[in-house]
Short mmCIF file of C-alpha atoms in Angstrom, two decimals:
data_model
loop_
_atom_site.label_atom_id
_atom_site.label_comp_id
_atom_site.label_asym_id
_atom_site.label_seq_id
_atom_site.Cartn_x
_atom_site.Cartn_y
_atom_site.Cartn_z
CA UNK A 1 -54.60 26.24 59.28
CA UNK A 2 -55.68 25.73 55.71
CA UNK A 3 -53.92 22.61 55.32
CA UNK A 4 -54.92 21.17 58.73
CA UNK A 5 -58.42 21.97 57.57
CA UNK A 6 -57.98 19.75 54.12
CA UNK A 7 -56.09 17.32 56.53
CA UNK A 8 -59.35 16.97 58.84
CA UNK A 9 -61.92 16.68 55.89
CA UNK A 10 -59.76 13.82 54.06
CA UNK A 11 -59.68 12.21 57.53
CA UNK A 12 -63.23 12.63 57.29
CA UNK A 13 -63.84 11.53 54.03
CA UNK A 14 -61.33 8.10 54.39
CA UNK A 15 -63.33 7.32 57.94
CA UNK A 16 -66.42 7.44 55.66
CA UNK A 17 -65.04 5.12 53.14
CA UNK A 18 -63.85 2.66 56.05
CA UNK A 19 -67.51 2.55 57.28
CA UNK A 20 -69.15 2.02 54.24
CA UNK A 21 -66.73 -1.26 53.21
CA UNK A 22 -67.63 -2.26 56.63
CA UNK A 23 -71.33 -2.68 56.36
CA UNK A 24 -73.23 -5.55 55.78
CA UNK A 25 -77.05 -4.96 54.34
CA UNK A 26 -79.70 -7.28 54.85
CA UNK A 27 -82.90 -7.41 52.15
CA UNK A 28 -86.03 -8.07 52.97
CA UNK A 29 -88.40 -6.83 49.95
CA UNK A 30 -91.54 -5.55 51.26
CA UNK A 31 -95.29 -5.48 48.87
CA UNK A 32 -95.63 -2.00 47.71
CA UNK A 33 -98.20 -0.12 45.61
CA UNK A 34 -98.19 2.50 43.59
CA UNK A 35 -100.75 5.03 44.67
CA UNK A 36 -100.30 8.19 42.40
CA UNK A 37 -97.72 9.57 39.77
CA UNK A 38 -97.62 13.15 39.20
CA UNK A 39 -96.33 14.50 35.53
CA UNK A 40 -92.55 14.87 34.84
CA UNK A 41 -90.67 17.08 36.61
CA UNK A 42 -92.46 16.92 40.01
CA UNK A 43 -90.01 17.07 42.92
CA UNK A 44 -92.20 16.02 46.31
CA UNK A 45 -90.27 16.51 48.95
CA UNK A 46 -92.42 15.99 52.15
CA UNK A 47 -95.49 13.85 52.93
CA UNK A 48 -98.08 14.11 56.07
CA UNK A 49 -100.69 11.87 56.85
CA UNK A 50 -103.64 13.20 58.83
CA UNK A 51 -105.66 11.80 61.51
CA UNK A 52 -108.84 11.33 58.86
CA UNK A 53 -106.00 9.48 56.32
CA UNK A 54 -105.70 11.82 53.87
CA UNK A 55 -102.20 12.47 52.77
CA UNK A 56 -100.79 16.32 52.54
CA UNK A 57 -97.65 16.59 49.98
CA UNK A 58 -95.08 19.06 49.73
CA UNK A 59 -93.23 20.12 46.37
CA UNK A 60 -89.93 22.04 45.65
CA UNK A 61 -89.96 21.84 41.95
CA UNK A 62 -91.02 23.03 39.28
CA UNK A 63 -93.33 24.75 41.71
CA UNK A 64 -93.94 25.09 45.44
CA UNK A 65 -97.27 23.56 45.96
CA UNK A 66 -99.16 21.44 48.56
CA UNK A 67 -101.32 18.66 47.14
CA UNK A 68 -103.64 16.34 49.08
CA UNK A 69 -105.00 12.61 48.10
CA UNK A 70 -107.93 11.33 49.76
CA UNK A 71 -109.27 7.98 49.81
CA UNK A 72 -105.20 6.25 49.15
CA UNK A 73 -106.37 2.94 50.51
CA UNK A 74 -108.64 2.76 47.13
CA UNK A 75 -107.55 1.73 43.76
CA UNK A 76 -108.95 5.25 42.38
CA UNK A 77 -108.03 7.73 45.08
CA UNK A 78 -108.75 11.53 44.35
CA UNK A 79 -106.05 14.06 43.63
CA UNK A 80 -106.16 17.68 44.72
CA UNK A 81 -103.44 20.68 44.14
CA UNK A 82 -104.74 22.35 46.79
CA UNK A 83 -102.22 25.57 46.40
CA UNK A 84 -99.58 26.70 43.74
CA UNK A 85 -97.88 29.41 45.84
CA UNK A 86 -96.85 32.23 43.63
CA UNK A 87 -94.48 34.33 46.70
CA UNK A 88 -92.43 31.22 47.49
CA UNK A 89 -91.29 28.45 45.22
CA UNK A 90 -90.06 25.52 47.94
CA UNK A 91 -93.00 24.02 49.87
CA UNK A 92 -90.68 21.77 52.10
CA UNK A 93 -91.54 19.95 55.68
CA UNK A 94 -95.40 19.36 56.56
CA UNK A 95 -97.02 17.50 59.88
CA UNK A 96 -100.30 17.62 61.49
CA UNK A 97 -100.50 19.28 64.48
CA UNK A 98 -104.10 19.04 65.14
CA UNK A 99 -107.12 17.13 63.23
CA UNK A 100 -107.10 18.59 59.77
CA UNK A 101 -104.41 21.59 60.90
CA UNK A 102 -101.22 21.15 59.45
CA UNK A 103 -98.01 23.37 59.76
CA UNK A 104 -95.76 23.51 56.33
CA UNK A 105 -92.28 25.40 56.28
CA UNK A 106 -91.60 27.19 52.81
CA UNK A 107 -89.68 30.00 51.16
CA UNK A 108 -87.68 30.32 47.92
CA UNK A 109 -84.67 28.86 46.26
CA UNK A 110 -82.37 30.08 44.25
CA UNK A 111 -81.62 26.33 42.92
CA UNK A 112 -82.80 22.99 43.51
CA UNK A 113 -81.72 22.43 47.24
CA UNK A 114 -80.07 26.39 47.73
CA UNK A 115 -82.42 28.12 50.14
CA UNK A 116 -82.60 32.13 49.70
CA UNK A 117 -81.71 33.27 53.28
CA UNK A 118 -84.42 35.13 55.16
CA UNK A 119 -87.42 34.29 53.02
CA UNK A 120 -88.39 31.12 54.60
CA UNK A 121 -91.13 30.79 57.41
CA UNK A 122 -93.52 28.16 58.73
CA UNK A 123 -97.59 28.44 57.50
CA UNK A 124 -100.40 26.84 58.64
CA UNK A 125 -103.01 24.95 56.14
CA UNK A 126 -106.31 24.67 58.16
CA UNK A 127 -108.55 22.16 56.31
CA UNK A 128 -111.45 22.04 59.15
CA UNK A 129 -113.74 24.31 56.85
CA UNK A 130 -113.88 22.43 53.48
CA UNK A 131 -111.92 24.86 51.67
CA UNK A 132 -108.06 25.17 52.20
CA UNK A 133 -106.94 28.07 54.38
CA UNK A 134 -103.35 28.81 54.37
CA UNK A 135 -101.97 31.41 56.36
CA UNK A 136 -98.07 32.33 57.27
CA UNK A 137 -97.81 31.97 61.02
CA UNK A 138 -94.33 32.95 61.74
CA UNK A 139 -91.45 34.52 59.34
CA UNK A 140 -87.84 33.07 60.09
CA UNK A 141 -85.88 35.68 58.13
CA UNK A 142 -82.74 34.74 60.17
CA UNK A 143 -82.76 31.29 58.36
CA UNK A 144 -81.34 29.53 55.68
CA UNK A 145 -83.22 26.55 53.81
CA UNK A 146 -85.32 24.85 56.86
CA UNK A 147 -86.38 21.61 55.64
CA UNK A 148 -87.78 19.41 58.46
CA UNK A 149 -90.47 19.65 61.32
CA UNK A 150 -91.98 18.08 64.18
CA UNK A 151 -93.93 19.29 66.87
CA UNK A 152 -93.08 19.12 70.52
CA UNK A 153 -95.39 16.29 71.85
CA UNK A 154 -98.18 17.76 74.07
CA UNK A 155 -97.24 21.13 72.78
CA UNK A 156 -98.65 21.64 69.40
CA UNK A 157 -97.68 25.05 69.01
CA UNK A 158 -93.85 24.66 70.04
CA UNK A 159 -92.17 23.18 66.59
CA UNK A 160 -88.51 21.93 66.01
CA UNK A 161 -87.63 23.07 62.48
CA UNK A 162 -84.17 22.43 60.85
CA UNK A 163 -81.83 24.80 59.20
CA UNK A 164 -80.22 22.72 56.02
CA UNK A 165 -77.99 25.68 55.19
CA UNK A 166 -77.12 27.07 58.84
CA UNK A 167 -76.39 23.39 60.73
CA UNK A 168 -78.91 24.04 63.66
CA UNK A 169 -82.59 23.18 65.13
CA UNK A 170 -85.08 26.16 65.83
CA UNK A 171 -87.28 26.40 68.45
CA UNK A 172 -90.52 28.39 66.85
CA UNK A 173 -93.47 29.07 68.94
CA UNK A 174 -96.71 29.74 66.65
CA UNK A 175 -98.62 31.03 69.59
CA UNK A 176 -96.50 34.15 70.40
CA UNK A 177 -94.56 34.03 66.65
CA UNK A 178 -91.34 34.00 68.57
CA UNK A 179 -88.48 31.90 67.42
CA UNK A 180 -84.62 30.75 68.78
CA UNK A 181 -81.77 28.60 67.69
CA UNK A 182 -81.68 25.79 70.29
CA UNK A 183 -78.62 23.39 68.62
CA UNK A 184 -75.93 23.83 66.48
CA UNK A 185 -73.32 20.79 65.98
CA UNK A 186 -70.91 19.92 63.75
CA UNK A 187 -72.64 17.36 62.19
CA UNK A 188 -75.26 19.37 60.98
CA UNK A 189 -73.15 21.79 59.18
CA UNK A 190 -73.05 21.25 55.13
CA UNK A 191 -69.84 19.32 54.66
CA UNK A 192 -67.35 21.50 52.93
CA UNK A 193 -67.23 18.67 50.14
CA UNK A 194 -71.18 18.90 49.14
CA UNK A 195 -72.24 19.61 45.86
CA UNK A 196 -74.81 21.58 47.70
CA UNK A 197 -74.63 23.63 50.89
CA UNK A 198 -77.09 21.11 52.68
CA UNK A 199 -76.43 19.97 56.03
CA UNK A 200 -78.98 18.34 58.13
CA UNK A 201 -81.57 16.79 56.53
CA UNK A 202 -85.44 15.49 57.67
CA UNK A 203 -85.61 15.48 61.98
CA UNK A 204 -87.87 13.27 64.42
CA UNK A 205 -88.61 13.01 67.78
CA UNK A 206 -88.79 9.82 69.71
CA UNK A 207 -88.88 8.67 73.27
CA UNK A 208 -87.01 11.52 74.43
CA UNK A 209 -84.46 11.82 71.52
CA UNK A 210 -84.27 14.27 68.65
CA UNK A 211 -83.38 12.09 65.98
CA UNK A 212 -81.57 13.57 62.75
CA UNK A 213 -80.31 13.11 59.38
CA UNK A 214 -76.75 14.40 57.67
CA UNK A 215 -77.70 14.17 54.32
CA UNK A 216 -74.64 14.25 52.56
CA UNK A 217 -72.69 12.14 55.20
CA UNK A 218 -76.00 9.14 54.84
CA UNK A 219 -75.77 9.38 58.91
CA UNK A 220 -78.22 9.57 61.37
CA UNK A 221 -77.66 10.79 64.71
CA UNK A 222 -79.60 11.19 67.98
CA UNK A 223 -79.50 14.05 71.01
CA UNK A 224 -81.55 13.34 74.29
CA UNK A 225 -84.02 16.69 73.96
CA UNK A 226 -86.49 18.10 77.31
CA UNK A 227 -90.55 17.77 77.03
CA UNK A 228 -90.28 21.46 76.09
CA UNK A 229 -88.14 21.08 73.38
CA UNK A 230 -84.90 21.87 74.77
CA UNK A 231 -81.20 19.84 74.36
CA UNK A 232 -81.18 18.23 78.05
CA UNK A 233 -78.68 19.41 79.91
CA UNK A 234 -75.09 18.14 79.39
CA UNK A 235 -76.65 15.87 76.33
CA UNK A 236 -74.31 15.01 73.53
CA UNK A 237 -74.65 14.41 70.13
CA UNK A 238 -74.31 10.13 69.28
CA UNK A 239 -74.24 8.09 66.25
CA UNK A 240 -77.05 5.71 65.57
CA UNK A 241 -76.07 4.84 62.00
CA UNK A 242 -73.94 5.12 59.60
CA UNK A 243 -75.51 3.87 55.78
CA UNK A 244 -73.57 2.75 52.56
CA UNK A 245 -75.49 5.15 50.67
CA UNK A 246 -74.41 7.94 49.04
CA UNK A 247 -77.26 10.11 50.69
CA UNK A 248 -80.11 10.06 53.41
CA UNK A 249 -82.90 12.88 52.73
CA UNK A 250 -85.23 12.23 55.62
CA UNK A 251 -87.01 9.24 57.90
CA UNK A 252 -89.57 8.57 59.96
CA UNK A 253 -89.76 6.19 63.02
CA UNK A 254 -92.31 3.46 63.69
CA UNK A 255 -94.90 2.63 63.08
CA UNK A 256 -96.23 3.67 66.78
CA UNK A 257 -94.12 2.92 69.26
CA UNK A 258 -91.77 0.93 67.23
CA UNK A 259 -88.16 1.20 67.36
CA UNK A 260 -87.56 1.47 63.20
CA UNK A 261 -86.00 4.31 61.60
CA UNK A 262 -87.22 4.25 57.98
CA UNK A 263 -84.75 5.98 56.03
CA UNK A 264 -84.95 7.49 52.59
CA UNK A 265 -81.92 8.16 50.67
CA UNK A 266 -83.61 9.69 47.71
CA UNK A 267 -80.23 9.79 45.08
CA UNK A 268 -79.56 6.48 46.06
CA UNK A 269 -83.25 5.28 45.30
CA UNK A 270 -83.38 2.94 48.39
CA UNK A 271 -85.94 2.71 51.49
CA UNK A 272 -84.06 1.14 54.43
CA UNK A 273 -85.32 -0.04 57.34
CA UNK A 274 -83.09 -0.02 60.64
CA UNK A 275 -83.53 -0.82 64.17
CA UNK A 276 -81.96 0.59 67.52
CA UNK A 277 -79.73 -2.65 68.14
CA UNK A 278 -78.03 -2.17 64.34
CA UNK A 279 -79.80 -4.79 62.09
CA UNK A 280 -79.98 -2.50 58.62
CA UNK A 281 -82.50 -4.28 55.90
CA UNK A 282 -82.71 -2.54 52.16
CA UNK A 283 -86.92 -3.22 52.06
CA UNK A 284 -87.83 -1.41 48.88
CA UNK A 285 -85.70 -0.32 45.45
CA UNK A 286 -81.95 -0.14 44.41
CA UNK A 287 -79.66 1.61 43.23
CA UNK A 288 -80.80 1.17 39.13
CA UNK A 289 -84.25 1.04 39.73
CA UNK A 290 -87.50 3.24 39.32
CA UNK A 291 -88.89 1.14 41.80
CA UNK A 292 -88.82 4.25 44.51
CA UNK A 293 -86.66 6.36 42.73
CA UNK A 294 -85.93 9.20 44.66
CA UNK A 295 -87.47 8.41 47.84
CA UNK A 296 -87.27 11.56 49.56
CA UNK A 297 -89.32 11.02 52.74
CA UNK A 298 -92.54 8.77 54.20
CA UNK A 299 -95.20 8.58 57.07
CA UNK A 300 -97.46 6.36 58.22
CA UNK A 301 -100.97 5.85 57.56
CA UNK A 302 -104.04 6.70 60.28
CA UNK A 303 -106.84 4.23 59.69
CA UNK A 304 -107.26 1.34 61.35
CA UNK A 305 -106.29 -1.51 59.06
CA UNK A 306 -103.90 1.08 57.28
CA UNK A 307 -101.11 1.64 60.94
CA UNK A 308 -98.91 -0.17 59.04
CA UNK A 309 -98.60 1.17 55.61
CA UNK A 310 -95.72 3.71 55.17
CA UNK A 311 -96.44 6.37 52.38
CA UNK A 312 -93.46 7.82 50.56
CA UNK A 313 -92.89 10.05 48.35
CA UNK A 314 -90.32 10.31 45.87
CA UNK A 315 -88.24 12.79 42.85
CA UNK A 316 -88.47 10.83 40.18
CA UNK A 317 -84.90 10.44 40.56
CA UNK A 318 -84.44 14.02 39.45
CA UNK A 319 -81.09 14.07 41.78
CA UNK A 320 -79.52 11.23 39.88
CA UNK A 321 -80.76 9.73 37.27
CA UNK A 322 -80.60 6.12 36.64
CA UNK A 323 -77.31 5.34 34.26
CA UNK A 324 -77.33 9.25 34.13
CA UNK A 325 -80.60 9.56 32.18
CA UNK A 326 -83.34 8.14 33.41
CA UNK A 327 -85.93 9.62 35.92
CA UNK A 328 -90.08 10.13 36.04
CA UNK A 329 -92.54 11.76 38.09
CA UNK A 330 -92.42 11.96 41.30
CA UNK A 331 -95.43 9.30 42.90
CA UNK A 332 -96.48 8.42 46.10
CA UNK A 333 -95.99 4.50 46.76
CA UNK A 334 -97.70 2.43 49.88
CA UNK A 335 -95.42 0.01 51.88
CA UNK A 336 -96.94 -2.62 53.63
CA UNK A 337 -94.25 -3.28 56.43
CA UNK A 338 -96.17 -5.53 58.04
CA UNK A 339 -94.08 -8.63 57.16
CA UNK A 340 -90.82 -6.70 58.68
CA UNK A 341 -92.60 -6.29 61.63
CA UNK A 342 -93.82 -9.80 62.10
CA UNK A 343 -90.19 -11.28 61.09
CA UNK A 344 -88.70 -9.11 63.81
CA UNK A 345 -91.08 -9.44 65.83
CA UNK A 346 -88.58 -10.19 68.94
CA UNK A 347 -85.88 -7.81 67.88
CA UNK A 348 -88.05 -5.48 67.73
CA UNK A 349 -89.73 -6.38 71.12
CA UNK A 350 -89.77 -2.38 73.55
CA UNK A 351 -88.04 -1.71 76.58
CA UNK A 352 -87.57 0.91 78.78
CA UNK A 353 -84.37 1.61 78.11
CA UNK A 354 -83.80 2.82 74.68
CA UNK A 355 -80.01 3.96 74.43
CA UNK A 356 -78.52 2.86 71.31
CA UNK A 357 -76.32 -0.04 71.13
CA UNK A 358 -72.78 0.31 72.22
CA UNK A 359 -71.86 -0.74 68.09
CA UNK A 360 -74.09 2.23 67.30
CA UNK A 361 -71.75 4.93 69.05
CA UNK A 362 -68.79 3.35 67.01
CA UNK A 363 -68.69 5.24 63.80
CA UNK A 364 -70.21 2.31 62.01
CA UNK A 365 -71.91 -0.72 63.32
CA UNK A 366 -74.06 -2.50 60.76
CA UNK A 367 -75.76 -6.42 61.08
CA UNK A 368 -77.45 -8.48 59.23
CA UNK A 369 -79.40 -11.78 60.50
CA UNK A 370 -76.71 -14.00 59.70
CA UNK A 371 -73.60 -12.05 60.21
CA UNK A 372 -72.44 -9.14 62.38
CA UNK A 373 -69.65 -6.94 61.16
CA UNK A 374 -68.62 -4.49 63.77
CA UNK A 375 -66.54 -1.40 63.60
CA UNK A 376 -64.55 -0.76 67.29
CA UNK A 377 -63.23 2.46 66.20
CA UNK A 378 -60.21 1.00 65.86
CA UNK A 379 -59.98 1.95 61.77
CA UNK A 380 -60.91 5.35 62.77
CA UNK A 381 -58.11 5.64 65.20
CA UNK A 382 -55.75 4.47 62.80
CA UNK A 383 -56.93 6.96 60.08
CA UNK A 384 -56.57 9.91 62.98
CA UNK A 385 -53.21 8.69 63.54
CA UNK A 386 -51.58 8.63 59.85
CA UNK A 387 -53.38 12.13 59.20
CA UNK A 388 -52.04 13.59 62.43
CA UNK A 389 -48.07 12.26 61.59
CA UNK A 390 -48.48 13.23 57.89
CA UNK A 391 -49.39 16.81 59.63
CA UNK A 392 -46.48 16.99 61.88
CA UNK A 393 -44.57 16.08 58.93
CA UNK A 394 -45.98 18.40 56.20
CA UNK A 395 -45.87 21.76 58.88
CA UNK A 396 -42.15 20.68 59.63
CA UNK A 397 -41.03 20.88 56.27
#
């Protein structure tokens, strides 16, 4: 069993090296603005933007803390820490759940990215008053590191949380302070050749899909999900997309009713931008670049005028440093994606039927505007094969 266990992760690991020679990456750079840079070593991790624009970050390093910045559309925009928590030290996933009432998930860490199991829980920030009131709704001591969150649409107090360390999606209910494990696949489970035990990643919900993120793996996958919050009945886990990166940390998917995942890989310093029918388009940084180094996750702005500006916030690089030495603050940078949206206008053009192209249930399908390289599987097959003969063959020795 042990070696058909090393067998099946090398399989894995060579089917991920196949799909990343595969792909083909358009750019497209988008204008971007810096709008704040917080002091070395700031880690942000999360960012929310609420209904009156003001943006809510998360950090996981060297502190947990939630910081706000109001007026971001201005040149001078105002910076609050608006609490160091002194119990927890991992302020992760934040959203708005109501005008000026957010819910945050935090707890402590024995490391950068290691979650302490049982001291993590989801809190509520209430920012209606004038002064910050923070408040722990609901204690999730049967988790591991839970990272991302999004409500249930129409049901504000039902939340999807995921489990990083675990490989599964909670169901927590801040009205009655119950909580259940509603999912657990495969490809949310830490991959046994992480440097960290991190599985899934940042988590969305979108036209009837729970849309999620293995980190380590830089895929993102999709799961048809109830109005209650529920896996639909007889749904399966499917592939959207498969990056050349060596890491996706989170996304969000707009703006509005756009289908665009914008995906931040964080150690590989890049913001992609990818739609439903495969087209993926590097629109901010690289690879050896401060540019948005560290991008760890982004939403989109409120105002009107502002719809289309995606804020994300970044490490610093802090995961890996640029030529193994150089990182910075972590800052929150503005990306005006108009000009994607108006080139794309007709690709990106809604319909009522939103299942993913048949390319993007292949374990890699990836276009650009000119060419289309497509991956049938057939590599994959091939890769199954040789490790399931070199089996036979090492077991009947």
């Amino acid at each position: 069993m042990k070696i058909q266990g090393q067998l099946l992760t090398l399989a894995q690991a060579v089917e991920s090296l196949a799909v990343s020679v595969l792909q083909i990456h358009h750019s497209f750079p988008l204008p971007l603005r810096n709008v704040h840079q917080f002091p070395l070593p700031t880690y942000l991790q999360d960012v929310a933007v609420g209904s009156r624009g003001d943006l809510y970050m998360t950090t996981v390093f060297p502190d947990g803390s939630i910081y706000s910045v109001s007026g971001a559309t201005n040149t001078t925009p105002t910076i609050n820490h608006v609490q160091k928590f002194d119990n927890v030290n991992a302020a992760t996933g934040i959203v708005e759940i109501k005008p000026r009432v957010f819910n945050f998930l935090a707890g402590r860490q024995s490391d950068l990215g290691v979650g302490i199991h049982g001291t993590f829980g989801v809190f509520e920030l209430d920012t209606r008053t004038g002064k910050p009131n923070i408040t722990e709704l609901v204690h999730v001591p049967d988790s591991g590191l839970i990272i991302g969150v999004i409500p249930v649409p129409n049901l504000p107090h039902i939340l999807l949380v995921s489990d990083s360390t675990l490989g599964r999606i909670w169901r927590i209910d801040t009205a009655t302070r119950k909580y259940e494990p509603v999912l657990g696949d495969r490809t949310m489970k830490p991959p046994p050749w992480g440097v960290l035990p991190f599985g899934i990643g940042g988590i969305q919900l979108h036209k009837g899909y729970l849309y999620f993120v293995a980190c380590f793996e830089a895929r993102i996958y999709r799961i048809r999900f109830t109005d209650d919050g529920y896996p639909a009945a007889g749904a399966e886990v499917e592939l959207v997309v498969a990056l050349r990166s060596i890491y996706i940390d989170n996304f969000v998917i707009g703006p509005g009713e756009y289908d665009v995942i914008w995906a931040a890989t964080n150690a590989d310093n890049r913001l992609f931008a990818i739609t439903l029918d495969g087209i993926i388009t590097v629109v901010a940084g690289a690879p050896d670049e401060l540019t948005v180094a560290g991008v760890v996750a982004g939403s989109f702005g409120t105002l009107p005028g502002d719809a289309n500006t995606l804020y994300v916030v970044t490490s610093g690089g802090m995961l890996n440093p640029i030529n193994g030495t150089i990182f910075e603050g972590g800052k929150i940078v503005a990306v005006d994606t108009t000009n994607f949206l108006k080139a794309n206008k007709r690709k990106l053009s809604l319909s009522s039927d939103h299942s993913p192209p048949d390319s993007a249930k292949t374990p890699a399908t990836n276009q650009s505007s000119s060419t289309k390289a497509r991956f049938d599987g057939s590599v994959s097959k091939c890769i199954v094969e040789i490790i399931a003969v070199s089996f036979r063959y090492i077991v009947g020795r």
